Amino acid sequence: MSNTPSNTRVRRTEHETDDTTETTDESEQSNLDCPECAGNLVVDDEHGETVCEDCGLVVEEDSVDRGPEWRAFDATEKNEKSRVGAPTTNTMHDKGLSTNIDWRNKDAYGNSLGSRQREKMQRLRKWNERFRTRDSKERNLKQALGEIDRMASALGLPTNVRETASVIYRRALDEDLLPGRSIEGVSTACVYAAARQAGVPRSLDEIADVSRVEKNEIARTYRYVVRELGLEVQPADPESYVPRFASGLDLSDEAEHRARALLQNAKEKGVHSGKSPVGLAAAAVYAAALLTNEKTTQAAVSDVADISEVTIRNRYHELLEAEETLGLA
C-alpha cells in the first residue's frame, strides 16, 4: 500500500484525435488511471471512494452522495417521498410549471375545513385560475390544448401524439395563423397532422366525429397549417390502419398478416394509387378474414372502419384481382 495522500486528484489521460472527442460518461470513466500503477479506477458508491483495482490505492474519498437521504421500499412510498413534481409538458398552456389548489376542502391531515376557510379557499382558487392565464394568448392556448386532449382521448391516441399536436398548435399561434379561423378548427387540424406524423393515422371522418367543426373546415384548415408551417406529413399508409381494424373485429394474427400481404401486393400493382387508404385497409381486412375462414361481415367492417359497404366491395375485388395477377405472373 502506497503512502500517497488520500486527496490526490485523479489524472485523466486525453487521447486527442482530429475527428473524435470523448464526451460520454463511459469514455471519461475509461480514461481514469491510477497515478501510481496506471491501473483502472473504480468508484465505490457505498463508501464514497474511488479506488484502484490493481494496487488498492484510494484516490478520492468522502465523495458527495447526490442521491436522496431517505429510503423507499416500494413505488408508492418512493412517489410520496419525492420532492419533485411532474415533468414539463407541452400539453398544458403553462407547461405544467404552475400550481393547483385542490378542489377538496380538506387540510393536510384530511380534516374538513370550516365554512370560513372554505370561502377563503374558493376565493384563492378563483384568483389562482386568473393568474394562470394572464392574457388572451394564454387563454387561447388553454382552450385549444384542452380541445386537443379531449379529442386525443376520444380517438385513443397515445401521449406522444398529444405532445406533437400541442407543439404544432403553439407554432401556429406564434406565427399568427389563427386570425380568421376557429380555435377548434386549428386544434382538430393539429391532432390530424400529429396522428399522421406519428404513424397512427385516423381518417378524416373519425376526426370529424369527435370534433366540434365540420369536415370541410377541418380539411381546409389542415392543408393551410401544413403549408404555412412546412410540416412533413407523408401520405397515410393503408397498412397502418390494419392492426386497429383487425383488433376491432377480433381477428387473429394470421388474418392481420394476410391483410398486410394483400396490401403489399396492391402496392406492387399500383392499385393503391388514388384510392382512400382507409377503404383499402378495410377491404384488405375483410378479404383476409374470408381467406382465413374467420367469420365477419361487410357491415361489421364498415362499422369499425367508418366507411361504406360499397367502397369495401369495390376495393375488395380490386385487391383480389391484384393478387391473382401477381400469382399468374
CSV table of C-alpha atoms in Angstrom, one decimal:
chain,number,residue,atom,x,y,z
A,1,MET,CA,0.0,0.0,0.0
A,2,SER,CA,1.4,3.4,-1.0
A,3,ASN,CA,1.6,6.4,1.4
A,4,THR,CA,0.3,8.7,-1.3
A,5,PRO,CA,-2.1,11.3,0.4
A,6,SER,CA,-5.8,10.3,0.0
A,7,ASN,CA,-6.8,13.6,-1.6
A,8,THR,CA,-4.6,13.0,-4.6
A,9,ARG,CA,-6.6,14.1,-7.7
A,10,VAL,CA,-7.4,11.7,-10.5
A,11,ARG,CA,-5.3,12.2,-13.6
A,12,ARG,CA,-7.2,12.0,-16.8
A,13,THR,CA,-5.3,10.9,-19.9
A,14,GLU,CA,-6.6,12.6,-23.1
A,15,HIS,CA,-6.3,10.8,-26.4
A,16,GLU,CA,-6.7,13.7,-28.8
A,17,THR,CA,-7.6,12.9,-32.3
A,18,ASP,CA,-8.6,15.1,-35.3
A,19,ASP,CA,-12.1,13.8,-35.7
A,20,THR,CA,-13.4,12.4,-32.4
A,21,THR,CA,-13.8,13.7,-28.9
A,22,GLU,CA,-14.6,11.8,-25.7
A,23,THR,CA,-17.9,13.3,-24.4
A,24,THR,CA,-19.9,10.4,-22.8
A,25,ASP,CA,-19.5,9.4,-19.1
A,26,GLU,CA,-18.4,5.9,-20.2
A,27,SER,CA,-15.5,7.3,-22.2
A,28,GLU,CA,-14.4,9.6,-19.4
A,29,GLN,CA,-14.6,6.6,-16.9
A,30,SER,CA,-12.4,4.5,-19.3
A,31,ASN,CA,-9.7,7.3,-19.2
A,32,LEU,CA,-9.3,7.3,-15.4
A,33,ASP,CA,-6.0,5.7,-14.5
A,34,CYS,CA,-4.3,5.2,-11.2
A,35,PRO,CA,-1.5,7.8,-10.6
A,36,GLU,CA,0.7,5.0,-9.1
A,37,CYS,CA,0.4,1.9,-11.3
A,38,ALA,CA,-1.8,3.2,-14.1
A,39,GLY,CA,-4.4,0.7,-13.2
A,40,ASN,CA,-8.2,1.0,-13.6
A,41,LEU,CA,-10.1,3.1,-11.1
A,42,VAL,CA,-13.5,2.1,-9.8
A,43,VAL,CA,-16.0,4.2,-7.9
A,44,ASP,CA,-17.3,2.6,-4.7
A,45,ASP,CA,-20.6,4.4,-4.1
A,46,GLU,CA,-21.3,2.6,-0.8
A,47,HIS,CA,-18.1,4.0,0.8
A,48,GLY,CA,-17.8,7.2,-1.2
A,49,GLU,CA,-14.3,6.3,-2.5
A,50,THR,CA,-12.5,6.0,-5.8
A,51,VAL,CA,-10.1,3.0,-5.6
A,52,CYS,CA,-7.5,1.4,-7.9
A,53,GLU,CA,-8.5,-2.2,-8.8
A,54,ASP,CA,-4.8,-3.3,-9.1
A,55,CYS,CA,-2.9,-1.7,-6.2
A,56,GLY,CA,-5.8,-0.7,-3.9
A,57,LEU,CA,-4.8,3.0,-3.7
A,58,VAL,CA,-7.7,5.2,-2.5
A,59,VAL,CA,-7.5,8.1,-5.0
A,60,GLU,CA,-10.6,10.0,-3.7
A,61,GLU,CA,-12.7,9.7,-0.6
A,62,ASP,CA,-15.7,11.3,1.0
A,63,SER,CA,-17.3,11.9,-2.4
A,64,VAL,CA,-20.6,13.7,-2.5
A,65,ASP,CA,-23.6,11.4,-2.5
A,66,ARG,CA,-26.1,13.0,-4.8
A,67,GLY,CA,-28.9,10.6,-4.1
A,68,PRO,CA,-31.8,11.1,-1.6
A,69,GLU,CA,-31.1,10.9,2.1
A,70,TRP,CA,-34.3,8.8,2.5
A,71,ARG,CA,-35.1,5.2,1.6
A,72,ALA,CA,-38.1,3.8,-0.1
A,73,PHE,CA,-39.2,0.1,-0.3
A,74,ASP,CA,-41.9,0.3,-3.0
A,75,ALA,CA,-43.1,2.6,-5.8
A,76,THR,CA,-45.8,4.2,-3.8
A,77,GLU,CA,-43.5,5.2,-0.9
A,78,LYS,CA,-41.0,6.5,-3.4
A,79,ASN,CA,-43.5,8.8,-5.1
A,80,GLU,CA,-44.7,10.1,-1.7
A,81,LYS,CA,-41.2,11.0,-0.6
A,82,SER,CA,-40.1,12.5,-3.9
A,83,ARG,CA,-39.6,16.3,-3.8
A,84,VAL,CA,-40.0,16.9,-7.4
A,85,GLY,CA,-43.2,17.4,-9.5
A,86,ALA,CA,-44.3,16.1,-12.8
A,87,PRO,CA,-42.0,16.8,-15.8
A,88,THR,CA,-42.8,19.7,-18.0
A,89,THR,CA,-45.3,19.1,-20.8
A,90,ASN,CA,-46.4,21.0,-23.9
A,91,THR,CA,-50.0,19.7,-23.4
A,92,MET,CA,-50.6,22.4,-20.7
A,93,HIS,CA,-50.6,26.1,-21.5
A,94,ASP,CA,-48.1,26.8,-18.7
A,95,LYS,CA,-46.1,23.6,-19.4
A,96,GLY,CA,-47.2,22.3,-16.0
A,97,LEU,CA,-45.0,24.7,-14.1
A,98,SER,CA,-47.8,26.4,-12.1
A,99,THR,CA,-49.5,25.1,-9.0
A,100,ASN,CA,-53.1,24.0,-8.5
A,101,ILE,CA,-55.3,24.3,-5.4
A,102,ASP,CA,-57.1,21.0,-4.6
A,103,TRP,CA,-60.8,21.1,-5.0
A,104,ARG,CA,-61.4,19.0,-1.9
A,105,ASN,CA,-61.9,21.2,1.1
A,106,LYS,CA,-59.6,19.3,3.5
A,107,ASP,CA,-56.4,20.2,5.2
A,108,ALA,CA,-53.1,18.2,5.2
A,109,TYR,CA,-54.4,15.8,7.8
A,110,GLY,CA,-57.6,15.0,5.9
A,111,ASN,CA,-59.9,17.0,8.2
A,112,SER,CA,-62.7,19.1,6.7
A,113,LEU,CA,-62.3,22.8,6.6
A,114,GLY,CA,-64.7,25.2,8.4
A,115,SER,CA,-67.1,27.4,6.5
A,116,ARG,CA,-64.9,30.5,6.7
A,117,GLN,CA,-61.8,28.5,5.5
A,118,ARG,CA,-63.8,27.0,2.6
A,119,GLU,CA,-64.8,30.5,1.4
A,120,LYS,CA,-61.2,31.6,1.6
A,121,MET,CA,-60.0,28.6,-0.4
A,122,GLN,CA,-62.7,29.3,-3.0
A,123,ARG,CA,-61.5,32.8,-3.5
A,124,LEU,CA,-57.9,31.6,-3.7
A,125,ARG,CA,-58.9,29.1,-6.4
A,126,LYS,CA,-60.6,31.8,-8.4
A,127,TRP,CA,-57.6,34.1,-8.2
A,128,ASN,CA,-55.2,31.3,-8.9
A,129,GLU,CA,-57.1,30.5,-12.1
A,130,ARG,CA,-57.0,34.1,-13.2
A,131,PHE,CA,-53.2,34.4,-12.6
A,132,ARG,CA,-52.6,31.2,-14.6
A,133,THR,CA,-53.9,32.8,-17.7
A,134,ARG,CA,-52.7,36.4,-17.7
A,135,ASP,CA,-53.5,37.4,-21.3
A,136,SER,CA,-55.7,36.4,-24.2
A,137,LYS,CA,-52.9,34.4,-25.8
A,138,GLU,CA,-52.7,32.1,-22.8
A,139,ARG,CA,-56.4,31.8,-22.6
A,140,ASN,CA,-56.5,30.8,-26.3
A,141,LEU,CA,-53.8,28.2,-25.7
A,142,LYS,CA,-55.5,26.8,-22.6
A,143,GLN,CA,-58.8,26.3,-24.5
A,144,ALA,CA,-57.0,24.8,-27.6
A,145,LEU,CA,-54.9,22.3,-25.6
A,146,GLY,CA,-58.0,21.2,-23.7
A,147,GLU,CA,-59.6,20.5,-27.0
A,148,ILE,CA,-56.6,18.6,-28.2
A,149,ASP,CA,-56.6,16.5,-25.1
A,150,ARG,CA,-60.3,15.8,-25.3
A,151,MET,CA,-60.1,14.7,-29.0
A,152,ALA,CA,-57.0,12.6,-28.5
A,153,SER,CA,-58.7,10.8,-25.6
A,154,ALA,CA,-61.8,10.1,-27.7
A,155,LEU,CA,-59.6,8.8,-30.5
A,156,GLY,CA,-57.4,6.7,-28.3
A,157,LEU,CA,-54.2,8.4,-29.4
A,158,PRO,CA,-51.0,8.0,-27.3
A,159,THR,CA,-49.2,10.7,-25.3
A,160,ASN,CA,-46.6,11.4,-28.0
A,161,VAL,CA,-49.3,12.4,-30.4
A,162,ARG,CA,-50.8,14.8,-27.9
A,163,GLU,CA,-47.4,16.4,-27.3
A,164,THR,CA,-46.8,16.7,-31.1
A,165,ALA,CA,-50.3,18.2,-31.7
A,166,SER,CA,-49.7,20.7,-28.8
A,167,VAL,CA,-46.3,21.7,-30.3
A,168,ILE,CA,-47.9,22.2,-33.8
A,169,TYR,CA,-50.6,24.4,-32.3
A,170,ARG,CA,-48.0,26.5,-30.3
A,171,ARG,CA,-46.2,27.1,-33.6
A,172,ALA,CA,-49.4,28.1,-35.4
A,173,LEU,CA,-50.2,30.5,-32.5
A,174,ASP,CA,-46.7,32.0,-32.6
A,175,GLU,CA,-46.8,32.6,-36.3
A,176,ASP,CA,-50.2,34.2,-36.2
A,177,LEU,CA,-52.0,31.6,-38.3
A,178,LEU,CA,-55.2,31.8,-36.1
A,179,PRO,CA,-56.8,35.1,-37.2
A,180,GLY,CA,-59.9,34.2,-39.3
A,181,ARG,CA,-60.0,30.6,-38.1
A,182,SER,CA,-61.7,28.9,-35.1
A,183,ILE,CA,-59.7,27.6,-32.2
A,184,GLU,CA,-61.5,24.2,-32.5
A,185,GLY,CA,-60.7,24.0,-36.3
A,186,VAL,CA,-57.0,24.6,-35.8
A,187,SER,CA,-56.8,22.2,-32.9
A,188,THR,CA,-58.5,19.5,-34.9
A,189,ALA,CA,-56.1,20.0,-37.8
A,190,CYS,CA,-53.2,19.7,-35.4
A,191,VAL,CA,-54.4,16.4,-34.0
A,192,TYR,CA,-55.0,15.1,-37.5
A,193,ALA,CA,-51.5,16.1,-38.6
A,194,ALA,CA,-49.8,14.8,-35.4
A,195,ALA,CA,-51.5,11.4,-35.7
A,196,ARG,CA,-50.3,11.0,-39.3
A,197,GLN,CA,-46.8,12.1,-38.4
A,198,ALA,CA,-46.7,9.5,-35.5
A,199,GLY,CA,-47.8,6.7,-37.8
A,200,VAL,CA,-51.1,6.2,-36.1
A,201,PRO,CA,-53.4,8.0,-38.5
A,202,ARG,CA,-57.1,8.5,-38.1
A,203,SER,CA,-59.5,9.0,-41.0
A,204,LEU,CA,-61.0,12.4,-41.6
A,205,ASP,CA,-64.4,11.0,-40.8
A,206,GLU,CA,-63.2,9.7,-37.4
A,207,ILE,CA,-61.6,13.1,-36.6
A,208,ALA,CA,-64.8,14.9,-37.6
A,209,ASP,CA,-66.9,12.6,-35.3
A,210,VAL,CA,-65.1,13.9,-32.2
A,211,SER,CA,-64.6,17.5,-33.4
A,212,ARG,CA,-66.9,20.4,-33.0
A,213,VAL,CA,-66.3,21.7,-36.5
A,214,GLU,CA,-67.4,20.4,-39.9
A,215,LYS,CA,-65.3,18.0,-42.0
A,216,ASN,CA,-64.7,20.5,-44.8
A,217,GLU,CA,-63.4,23.1,-42.4
A,218,ILE,CA,-61.0,20.5,-40.9
A,219,ALA,CA,-59.6,19.6,-44.3
A,220,ARG,CA,-59.2,23.2,-45.3
A,221,THR,CA,-57.5,24.2,-42.1
A,222,TYR,CA,-55.3,21.1,-42.1
A,223,ARG,CA,-54.0,22.0,-45.6
A,224,TYR,CA,-53.4,25.6,-44.5
A,225,VAL,CA,-51.5,24.7,-41.4
A,226,VAL,CA,-49.3,22.1,-43.1
A,227,ARG,CA,-48.5,24.5,-45.9
A,228,GLU,CA,-47.7,27.5,-43.7
A,229,LEU,CA,-45.7,25.6,-41.1
A,230,GLY,CA,-43.9,23.4,-43.7
A,231,LEU,CA,-44.8,20.2,-41.9
A,232,GLU,CA,-43.5,17.0,-43.4
A,233,VAL,CA,-46.6,14.7,-43.5
A,234,GLN,CA,-46.3,11.5,-45.5
A,235,PRO,CA,-49.4,10.1,-47.2
A,236,ALA,CA,-51.2,7.7,-45.0
A,237,ASP,CA,-50.1,4.0,-45.4
A,238,PRO,CA,-53.1,1.6,-45.6
A,239,GLU,CA,-51.2,-0.9,-43.6
A,240,SER,CA,-51.1,1.4,-40.6
A,241,TYR,CA,-54.9,1.0,-40.2
A,242,VAL,CA,-54.9,-2.8,-40.3
A,243,PRO,CA,-54.0,-3.5,-36.7
A,244,ARG,CA,-56.8,-1.3,-35.4
A,245,PHE,CA,-59.4,-2.7,-37.7
A,246,ALA,CA,-58.3,-6.3,-37.0
A,247,SER,CA,-58.4,-5.6,-33.3
A,248,GLY,CA,-61.9,-4.1,-33.5
A,249,LEU,CA,-63.1,-7.2,-35.3
A,250,ASP,CA,-61.3,-9.7,-33.0
A,251,LEU,CA,-59.5,-11.2,-35.9
A,252,SER,CA,-56.4,-13.5,-35.5
A,253,ASP,CA,-52.8,-12.6,-36.2
A,254,GLU,CA,-52.9,-14.8,-39.2
A,255,ALA,CA,-55.7,-12.7,-40.7
A,256,GLU,CA,-53.9,-9.4,-39.9
A,257,HIS,CA,-50.7,-10.8,-41.6
A,258,ARG,CA,-52.8,-11.9,-44.6
A,259,ALA,CA,-54.3,-8.4,-44.9
A,260,ARG,CA,-50.9,-6.8,-44.9
A,261,ALA,CA,-49.8,-9.2,-47.7
A,262,LEU,CA,-52.8,-8.2,-49.8
A,263,LEU,CA,-52.0,-4.5,-49.4
A,264,GLN,CA,-48.3,-5.1,-50.3
A,265,ASN,CA,-49.5,-6.9,-53.5
A,266,ALA,CA,-51.8,-4.0,-54.3
A,267,LYS,CA,-48.8,-1.5,-53.9
A,268,GLU,CA,-46.7,-3.6,-56.3
A,269,LYS,CA,-49.5,-3.5,-58.9
A,270,GLY,CA,-50.2,0.2,-58.2
A,271,VAL,CA,-53.8,-0.4,-57.2
A,272,HIS,CA,-53.5,1.9,-54.2
A,273,SER,CA,-52.8,5.0,-56.3
A,274,GLY,CA,-55.6,7.5,-55.9
A,275,LYS,CA,-57.6,5.3,-53.5
A,276,SER,CA,-58.6,6.0,-50.0
A,277,PRO,CA,-56.1,4.3,-47.6
A,278,VAL,CA,-59.0,3.6,-45.2
A,279,GLY,CA,-61.1,1.9,-47.8
A,280,LEU,CA,-58.1,-0.2,-49.0
A,281,ALA,CA,-57.3,-1.3,-45.4
A,282,ALA,CA,-61.0,-2.1,-44.6
A,283,ALA,CA,-61.3,-4.2,-47.8
A,284,ALA,CA,-58.0,-6.0,-47.1
A,285,VAL,CA,-59.1,-6.9,-43.6
A,286,TYR,CA,-62.5,-8.2,-44.9
A,287,ALA,CA,-60.7,-10.2,-47.7
A,288,ALA,CA,-58.2,-11.6,-45.2
A,289,ALA,CA,-61.0,-12.7,-42.8
A,290,LEU,CA,-62.6,-14.7,-45.6
A,291,LEU,CA,-59.4,-16.2,-46.8
A,292,THR,CA,-58.5,-17.4,-43.3
A,293,ASN,CA,-62.1,-18.7,-42.7
A,294,GLU,CA,-62.9,-16.2,-40.0
A,295,LYS,CA,-66.5,-15.0,-39.6
A,296,THR,CA,-67.1,-11.3,-40.3
A,297,THR,CA,-69.4,-9.3,-42.5
A,298,GLN,CA,-69.1,-6.2,-44.6
A,299,ALA,CA,-71.4,-4.4,-42.3
A,300,ALA,CA,-69.1,-5.2,-39.3
A,301,VAL,CA,-66.1,-4.0,-41.2
A,302,SER,CA,-68.0,-0.9,-42.3
A,303,ASP,CA,-68.8,0.0,-38.6
A,304,VAL,CA,-65.3,-0.5,-37.4
A,305,ALA,CA,-63.7,1.4,-40.3
A,306,ASP,CA,-66.4,4.0,-40.6
A,307,ILE,CA,-66.7,3.6,-44.4
A,308,SER,CA,-69.5,2.5,-46.7
A,309,GLU,CA,-70.0,-1.2,-47.7
A,310,VAL,CA,-70.0,-0.2,-51.3
A,311,THR,CA,-66.4,1.1,-51.0
A,312,ILE,CA,-65.4,-2.1,-49.2
A,313,ARG,CA,-66.9,-4.3,-52.0
A,314,ASN,CA,-65.2,-2.3,-54.8
A,315,ARG,CA,-61.7,-2.3,-53.1
A,316,TYR,CA,-62.2,-6.0,-52.2
A,317,HIS,CA,-62.5,-7.1,-55.8
A,318,GLU,CA,-59.5,-4.9,-56.8
A,319,LEU,CA,-57.3,-6.4,-54.1
A,320,LEU,CA,-58.2,-10.0,-55.2
A,321,GLU,CA,-57.6,-9.2,-58.8
A,322,ALA,CA,-54.2,-7.7,-58.0
A,323,GLU,CA,-53.2,-10.9,-56.1
A,324,GLU,CA,-54.4,-13.2,-58.9
A,325,THR,CA,-52.4,-11.1,-61.4
A,326,LEU,CA,-49.2,-11.5,-59.3
A,327,GLY,CA,-49.9,-15.2,-58.8
A,328,LEU,CA,-50.2,-15.7,-62.6
A,329,ALA,CA,-47.1,-13.7,-63.2
